[in-house]
PDB file of C-alpha atoms in Angstrom:
ATOM      1  CA  VAL A   1     121.623  72.491 -20.610  1.00 92.00           C
ATOM      2  CA  ASP A   2     123.827  73.695 -23.488  1.00 93.00           C
ATOM      3  CA  MET A   3     124.233  77.390 -24.321  1.00 91.00           C
ATOM      4  CA  LEU A   4     125.036  78.357 -27.915  1.00 92.00           C
ATOM      5  CA  ARG A   5     125.918  81.736 -29.409  1.00 90.00           C
ATOM      6  CA  ILE A   6     123.552  83.085 -32.083  1.00 93.00           C
ATOM      7  CA  ALA A   7     125.407  84.443 -35.099  1.00 93.00           C
ATOM      8  CA  GLU A   8     124.238  87.699 -36.680  1.00 93.00           C
ATOM      9  CA  ASP A   9     124.492  86.045 -40.082  1.00 94.00           C
ATOM     10  CA  PRO A  10     122.463  82.803 -40.158  1.00 93.00           C
ATOM     11  CA  ALA A  11     124.930  81.392 -42.689  1.00 93.00           C
ATOM     12  CA  GLU A  12     127.644  81.572 -40.026  1.00 93.00           C
ATOM     13  CA  GLN A  13     125.624  79.798 -37.340  1.00 94.00           C
ATOM     14  CA  THR A  14     127.383  76.806 -35.790  1.00 93.00           C
ATOM     15  CA  SER A  15     126.441  74.170 -33.259  1.00 92.00           C
ATOM     16  CA  GLU A  16     129.423  74.999 -31.057  1.00 93.00           C
ATOM     17  CA  VAL A  17     128.485  74.839 -27.358  1.00 94.00           C
ATOM     18  CA  VAL A  18     129.654  77.912 -25.423  1.00 90.00           C
ATOM     19  CA  ARG A  19     128.875  76.517 -21.989  1.00 91.00           C
ATOM     20  CA  THR A  20     127.106  73.518 -20.460  1.00 92.00           C
ATOM     21  CA  PHE A  21     125.057  73.781 -17.266  1.00 91.00           C
ATOM     22  CA  SER A  22     124.440  70.643 -15.237  1.00 91.00           C
ATOM     23  CA  GLY A  23     123.411  69.658 -11.731  1.00 93.00           C
ATOM     24  CA  HIS A  24     119.785  68.541 -11.863  1.00 96.00           C
ATOM     25  CA  SER A  25     119.041  64.930 -10.999  1.00 94.00           C
ATOM     26  CA  GLY A  26     116.665  63.972 -13.770  1.00 93.00           C
ATOM     27  CA  ARG A  27     115.452  65.767 -16.858  1.00 96.00           C
ATOM     28  CA  VAL A  28     115.588  69.568 -17.131  1.00 97.00           C
ATOM     29  CA  THR A  29     112.128  70.752 -18.192  1.00 97.00           C
ATOM     30  CA  ARG A  30     112.601  74.532 -18.548  1.00 97.00           C
ATOM     31  CA  CYS A  31     115.453  77.023 -18.713  1.00 96.00           C
ATOM     32  CA  VAL A  32     115.279  80.814 -19.070  1.00 96.00           C
ATOM     33  CA  PHE A  33     117.683  83.734 -18.841  1.00 96.00           C
ATOM     34  CA  GLY A  34     117.446  85.903 -15.735  1.00 95.00           C
ATOM     35  CA  PRO A  35     117.763  89.730 -15.618  1.00 94.00           C
ATOM     36  CA  CYS A  36     120.211  91.162 -18.195  1.00 94.00           C
ATOM     37  CA  ASN A  37     121.108  87.581 -19.204  1.00 94.00           C
ATOM     38  CA  LYS A  38     123.497  87.429 -16.244  1.00 95.00           C
ATOM     39  CA  THR A  39     121.933  84.263 -14.838  1.00 96.00           C
ATOM     40  CA  ILE A  40     120.121  81.188 -16.065  1.00 96.00           C
ATOM     41  CA  LEU A  41     117.192  79.668 -14.194  1.00 98.00           C
ATOM     42  CA  THR A  42     116.535  75.963 -14.682  1.00 98.00           C
ATOM     43  CA  VAL A  43     113.876  73.638 -13.270  1.00 98.00           C
ATOM     44  CA  GLY A  44     113.354  69.920 -13.652  1.00 97.00           C
ATOM     45  CA  GLU A  45     112.038  66.589 -12.547  1.00 97.00           C
ATOM     46  CA  ASP A  46     113.903  66.862  -9.223  1.00 97.00           C
ATOM     47  CA  GLY A  47     111.571  69.700  -8.137  1.00 98.00           C
ATOM     48  CA  CYS A  48     114.483  72.143  -7.750  1.00 98.00           C
ATOM     49  CA  ILE A  49     115.204  75.625  -9.076  1.00 98.00           C
ATOM     50  CA  ARG A  50     118.844  76.324  -9.926  1.00 98.00           C
ATOM     51  CA  GLN A  51     120.177  79.850 -10.509  1.00 98.00           C
ATOM     52  CA  THR A  52     123.511  79.767 -12.355  1.00 97.00           C
ATOM     53  CA  ASP A  53     125.963  82.480 -13.400  1.00 96.00           C
ATOM     54  CA  THR A  54     125.919  82.710 -17.194  1.00 95.00           C
ATOM     55  CA  GLU A  55     129.593  83.656 -17.563  1.00 93.00           C
ATOM     56  CA  THR A  56     131.261  81.322 -15.080  1.00 93.00           C
ATOM     57  CA  GLY A  57     128.743  78.487 -14.801  1.00 92.00           C
ATOM     58  CA  ALA A  58     128.887  78.770 -10.995  1.00 95.00           C
ATOM     59  CA  LEU A  59     125.796  77.762  -9.053  1.00 97.00           C
ATOM     60  CA  LEU A  60     124.476  80.851  -7.241  1.00 97.00           C
ATOM     61  CA  LYS A  61     121.331  79.501  -5.585  1.00 97.00           C
ATOM     62  CA  LEU A  62     119.570  76.165  -5.252  1.00 98.00           C
ATOM     63  CA  VAL A  63     116.007  75.886  -3.958  1.00 98.00           C
ATOM     64  CA  GLU A  64     114.047  72.694  -3.323  1.00 98.00           C
ATOM     65  CA  ALA A  65     110.914  74.317  -4.676  1.00 98.00           C
ATOM     66  CA  HIS A  66     108.382  71.515  -5.118  1.00 98.00           C
ATOM     67  CA  GLU A  67     107.823  67.997  -3.831  1.00 97.00           C
ATOM     68  CA  ARG A  68     107.292  66.607  -7.343  1.00 97.00           C
ATOM     69  CA  PRO A  69     108.581  67.431 -10.855  1.00 97.00           C
ATOM     70  CA  ILE A  70     108.318  71.000 -12.138  1.00 98.00           C
ATOM     71  CA  GLY A  71     106.897  71.169 -15.642  1.00 97.00           C
ATOM     72  CA  ASP A  72     106.819  74.880 -16.427  1.00 98.00           C
ATOM     73  CA  LEU A  73     108.393  78.229 -15.588  1.00 98.00           C
ATOM     74  CA  LYS A  74     107.329  81.675 -16.858  1.00 98.00           C
ATOM     75  CA  ILE A  75     108.776  85.107 -16.084  1.00 98.00           C
ATOM     76  CA  SER A  76     106.549  88.133 -15.463  1.00 97.00           C
ATOM     77  CA  LYS A  77     106.416  90.952 -18.008  1.00 96.00           C
ATOM     78  CA  ASP A  78     108.382  93.303 -15.717  1.00 96.00           C
ATOM     79  CA  GLY A  79     111.021  90.630 -15.054  1.00 96.00           C
ATOM     80  CA  THR A  80     110.809  90.844 -11.250  1.00 97.00           C
ATOM     81  CA  CYS A  81     109.269  87.452 -10.543  1.00 98.00           C
ATOM     82  CA  PHE A  82     108.465  84.099 -12.093  1.00 98.00           C
ATOM     83  CA  ILE A  83     105.972  81.278 -11.598  1.00 98.00           C
ATOM     84  CA  THR A  84     106.479  77.515 -11.531  1.00 98.00           C
ATOM     85  CA  ALA A  85     104.008  74.663 -12.073  1.00 98.00           C
ATOM     86  CA  SER A  86     104.403  71.242 -10.516  1.00 98.00           C
ATOM     87  CA  GLN A  87     102.880  67.796 -10.310  1.00 96.00           C
ATOM     88  CA  ASP A  88     102.592  68.378  -6.527  1.00 97.00           C
ATOM     89  CA  LYS A  89      99.372  70.351  -7.308  1.00 96.00           C
ATOM     90  CA  TYR A  90     100.947  73.737  -6.563  1.00 98.00           C
ATOM     91  CA  ALA A  91     101.957  76.700  -8.653  1.00 98.00           C
ATOM     92  CA  LYS A  92     104.335  79.091  -6.880  1.00 98.00           C
ATOM     93  CA  LEU A  93     105.448  82.682  -7.419  1.00 98.00           C
ATOM     94  CA  TRP A  94     109.134  83.498  -6.835  1.00 98.00           C
ATOM     95  CA  ASP A  95     111.366  86.567  -6.596  1.00 98.00           C
ATOM     96  CA  ILE A  96     113.683  86.352  -9.604  1.00 97.00           C
ATOM     97  CA  ASP A  97     116.771  87.591  -7.726  1.00 96.00           C
ATOM     98  CA  THR A  98     116.507  85.997  -4.271  1.00 97.00           C
ATOM     99  CA  LEU A  99     114.418  82.931  -5.265  1.00 98.00           C
ATOM    100  CA  GLU A 100     112.206  83.670  -2.262  1.00 98.00           C
ATOM    101  CA  CYS A 101     108.770  82.061  -2.534  1.00 98.00           C
ATOM    102  CA  LEU A 102     106.274  84.923  -2.588  1.00 98.00           C
ATOM    103  CA  LYS A 103     102.945  83.122  -3.111  1.00 98.00           C
ATOM    104  CA  GLU A 104     101.517  79.608  -3.402  1.00 98.00           C
ATOM    105  CA  TYR A 105      98.444  78.564  -5.390  1.00 98.00           C
ATOM    106  CA  ASN A 106      96.909  75.236  -4.326  1.00 96.00           C
ATOM    107  CA  THR A 107      95.047  73.884  -7.351  1.00 94.00           C
ATOM    108  CA  GLU A 108      94.082  70.433  -5.990  1.00 90.00           C
ATOM    109  CA  ARG A 109      95.238  68.830  -9.253  1.00 92.00           C
ATOM    110  CA  PRO A 110      98.616  68.250 -10.946  1.00 94.00           C
ATOM    111  CA  VAL A 111      99.761  71.497 -12.592  1.00 96.00           C
ATOM    112  CA  ASN A 112     101.492  71.199 -15.978  1.00 96.00           C
ATOM    113  CA  ALA A 113     101.574  74.810 -17.152  1.00 97.00           C
ATOM    114  CA  CYS A 114     101.398  78.357 -15.838  1.00 98.00           C
ATOM    115  CA  ASP A 115     101.682  82.023 -16.821  1.00 98.00           C
ATOM    116  CA  ILE A 116     101.472  85.507 -15.305  1.00 98.00           C
ATOM    117  CA  SER A 117      99.082  88.070 -16.781  1.00 97.00           C
ATOM    118  CA  PRO A 118     100.813  91.094 -18.325  1.00 97.00           C
ATOM    119  CA  LEU A 119      97.700  93.181 -17.682  1.00 96.00           C
ATOM    120  CA  MET A 120      95.974  92.062 -14.465  1.00 96.00           C
ATOM    121  CA  ASP A 121      97.115  90.826 -11.052  1.00 96.00           C
ATOM    122  CA  HIS A 122      96.244  87.294 -12.152  1.00 97.00           C
ATOM    123  CA  VAL A 123      98.050  84.024 -12.737  1.00 98.00           C
ATOM    124  CA  LEU A 124      96.882  81.245 -15.050  1.00 97.00           C
ATOM    125  CA  VAL A 125      97.449  77.531 -14.494  1.00 98.00           C
ATOM    126  CA  GLY A 126      96.536  74.419 -16.444  1.00 95.00           C
ATOM    127  CA  GLY A 127      96.709  70.707 -15.693  1.00 93.00           C
ATOM    128  CA  GLY A 128      94.502  67.821 -14.714  1.00 87.00           C
ATOM    129  CA  GLN A 129      94.918  64.285 -13.517  1.00 79.00           C
ATOM    130  CA  GLU A 130      97.826  62.251 -14.850  1.00 66.00           C
ATOM    131  CA  ALA A 131      97.602  61.024 -18.427  1.00 57.00           C
ATOM    132  CA  SER A 132      97.813  57.376 -17.357  1.00 61.00           C
ATOM    133  CA  GLN A 133      94.479  57.783 -15.582  1.00 62.00           C
ATOM    134  CA  VAL A 134      92.650  59.734 -18.294  1.00 53.00           C
ATOM    135  CA  THR A 135      90.838  56.725 -19.766  1.00 56.00           C
ATOM    136  CA  LEU A 136      89.439  55.827 -16.369  1.00 55.00           C
ATOM    137  CA  THR A 137      87.339  58.944 -15.896  1.00 52.00           C
ATOM    138  CA  GLY A 138      85.478  61.753 -17.632  1.00 51.00           C
ATOM    139  CA  SER A 139      86.760  65.245 -18.281  1.00 48.00           C
ATOM    140  CA  ARG A 140      84.907  66.650 -15.258  1.00 51.00           C
ATOM    141  CA  ALA A 141      86.544  64.249 -12.800  1.00 55.00           C
ATOM    142  CA  GLY A 142      89.893  64.734 -14.538  1.00 60.00           C
ATOM    143  CA  LYS A 143      89.706  68.501 -13.863  1.00 77.00           C
ATOM    144  CA  PHE A 144      91.015  69.393 -17.324  1.00 88.00           C
ATOM    145  CA  GLU A 145      90.671  73.142 -16.860  1.00 91.00           C
ATOM    146  CA  SER A 146      92.629  76.357 -17.118  1.00 94.00           C
ATOM    147  CA  LYS A 147      92.195  78.229 -13.830  1.00 95.00           C
ATOM    148  CA  PHE A 148      92.747  81.840 -12.825  1.00 96.00           C
ATOM    149  CA  TYR A 149      94.041  82.947  -9.423  1.00 97.00           C
ATOM    150  CA  HIS A 150      94.604  86.386  -7.933  1.00 97.00           C
ATOM    151  CA  LYS A 151      98.352  86.903  -7.954  1.00 97.00           C
ATOM    152  CA  ILE A 152      98.458  88.641  -4.571  1.00 97.00           C
ATOM    153  CA  PHE A 153      95.583  87.130  -2.576  1.00 97.00           C
ATOM    154  CA  CYS A 154      95.804  83.621  -4.139  1.00 97.00           C
ATOM    155  CA  ASP A 155      91.998  83.373  -4.467  1.00 96.00           C
ATOM    156  CA  GLU A 156      90.617  81.271  -7.301  1.00 96.00           C
ATOM    157  CA  LEU A 157      88.826  83.629  -9.718  1.00 94.00           C
ATOM    158  CA  GLY A 158      87.441  81.235 -12.294  1.00 92.00           C
ATOM    159  CA  ALA A 159      88.045  78.319 -14.642  1.00 92.00           C
ATOM    160  CA  VAL A 160      87.784  77.667 -18.378  1.00 92.00           C
ATOM    161  CA  LYS A 161      86.878  74.181 -19.611  1.00 90.00           C
ATOM    162  CA  GLY A 162      87.051  72.673 -23.059  1.00 86.00           C
ATOM    163  CA  HIS A 163      89.899  70.152 -23.231  1.00 91.00           C
ATOM    164  CA  PHE A 164      89.279  66.409 -22.973  1.00 87.00           C
ATOM    165  CA  GLY A 165      92.659  65.631 -21.448  1.00 89.00           C
ATOM    166  CA  PRO A 166      95.263  67.305 -19.247  1.00 93.00           C
ATOM    167  CA  VAL A 167      96.156  70.886 -20.156  1.00 94.00           C
ATOM    168  CA  ASN A 168      99.883  70.836 -20.957  1.00 95.00           C
ATOM    169  CA  ALA A 169     100.497  74.449 -22.028  1.00 96.00           C
ATOM    170  CA  VAL A 170      99.015  77.885 -21.322  1.00 98.00           C
ATOM    171  CA  ALA A 171     100.172  81.324 -22.428  1.00 98.00           C
ATOM    172  CA  TYR A 172      98.704  84.820 -22.218  1.00 98.00           C
ATOM    173  CA  HIS A 173      98.705  87.008 -25.310  1.00 97.00           C
ATOM    174  CA  PRO A 174     101.191  89.889 -24.799  1.00 97.00           C
ATOM    175  CA  ASP A 175      98.277  92.326 -24.414  1.00 96.00           C
ATOM    176  CA  GLY A 176      96.698  90.193 -21.672  1.00 96.00           C
ATOM    177  CA  ARG A 177      93.281  90.126 -23.341  1.00 96.00           C
ATOM    178  CA  SER A 178      93.320  86.499 -24.464  1.00 97.00           C
ATOM    179  CA  PHE A 179      95.188  83.274 -23.826  1.00 97.00           C
ATOM    180  CA  ALA A 180      95.935  79.988 -25.531  1.00 97.00           C
ATOM    181  CA  SER A 181      95.876  76.494 -24.063  1.00 97.00           C
ATOM    182  CA  GLY A 182      97.173  73.219 -25.427  1.00 96.00           C
ATOM    183  CA  GLY A 183      95.939  69.849 -24.234  1.00 93.00           C
ATOM    184  CA  GLU A 184      96.736  66.181 -24.395  1.00 91.00           C
ATOM    185  CA  ASP A 185      93.629  65.859 -26.568  1.00 91.00           C
ATOM    186  CA  GLY A 186      95.698  67.322 -29.427  1.00 93.00           C
ATOM    187  CA  TYR A 187      93.896  70.659 -29.589  1.00 95.00           C
ATOM    188  CA  VAL A 188      95.099  74.235 -29.133  1.00 96.00           C
ATOM    189  CA  ARG A 189      92.316  76.520 -27.947  1.00 95.00           C
ATOM    190  CA  VAL A 190      92.413  80.336 -28.136  1.00 96.00           C
ATOM    191  CA  HIS A 191      90.260  82.045 -25.517  1.00 95.00           C
ATOM    192  CA  HIS A 192      89.235  85.704 -25.709  1.00 95.00           C
ATOM    193  CA  MET A 193      88.363  87.419 -22.432  1.00 92.00           C
ATOM    194  CA  ASP A 194      84.930  89.026 -22.084  1.00 90.00           C
ATOM    195  CA  ALA A 195      84.081  92.201 -20.158  1.00 89.00           C
ATOM    196  CA  ASP A 196      83.361  90.247 -16.963  1.00 86.00           C
ATOM    197  CA  TYR A 197      86.978  89.099 -16.795  1.00 86.00           C
ATOM    198  CA  PHE A 198      88.293  92.663 -16.721  1.00 87.00           C
ATOM    199  CA  ALA A 199      85.881  93.478 -13.897  1.00 83.00           C
ATOM    200  CA  LEU A 200      87.726  90.983 -11.683  1.00 76.00           C
ATOM    201  CA  LYS A 201      90.084  92.745  -9.262  1.00 70.00           C
TER     202      LYS A 201
END
């Protein structure tokens, strides 16, 4: 992972690398800044989470988080926790400082994408069976759905269908009243929540 400095004047922007972060075995799939930009969190195909000091490049924490590759990482609106999605069929909620696993969501299908609601105590995950197997089954058997779970109690609250291939990206709108999903079928779908969704506790 290369870190570059953003110039105030776009005309002065260069490609000079300020610092390089390494250590994952395999491809790095996501990287985000931690609180106050003092750390960088990275995840990858090795199933690990690495927390690195932004200034020195020193590894602060290493967690073997999942048994298979991690494909997504999203930080909560308040910046206290984050969620990961993995091919091991789990999404997991983590403390952003200690990297302690707070909750696990067993989806019974590979998970490619995840997000945390900015409005409700909900998490959103998307996935489905592996792309290499898509042609061998229908969308129902492939489980190409976006699913909601209670963030605290880990109960499944509901699912939204529509894609004809694995769901590879999900994201809540900043107001928490809608979300978007992107699938291997080439479509981006925007979903608006109805009143019944907000009745879920």
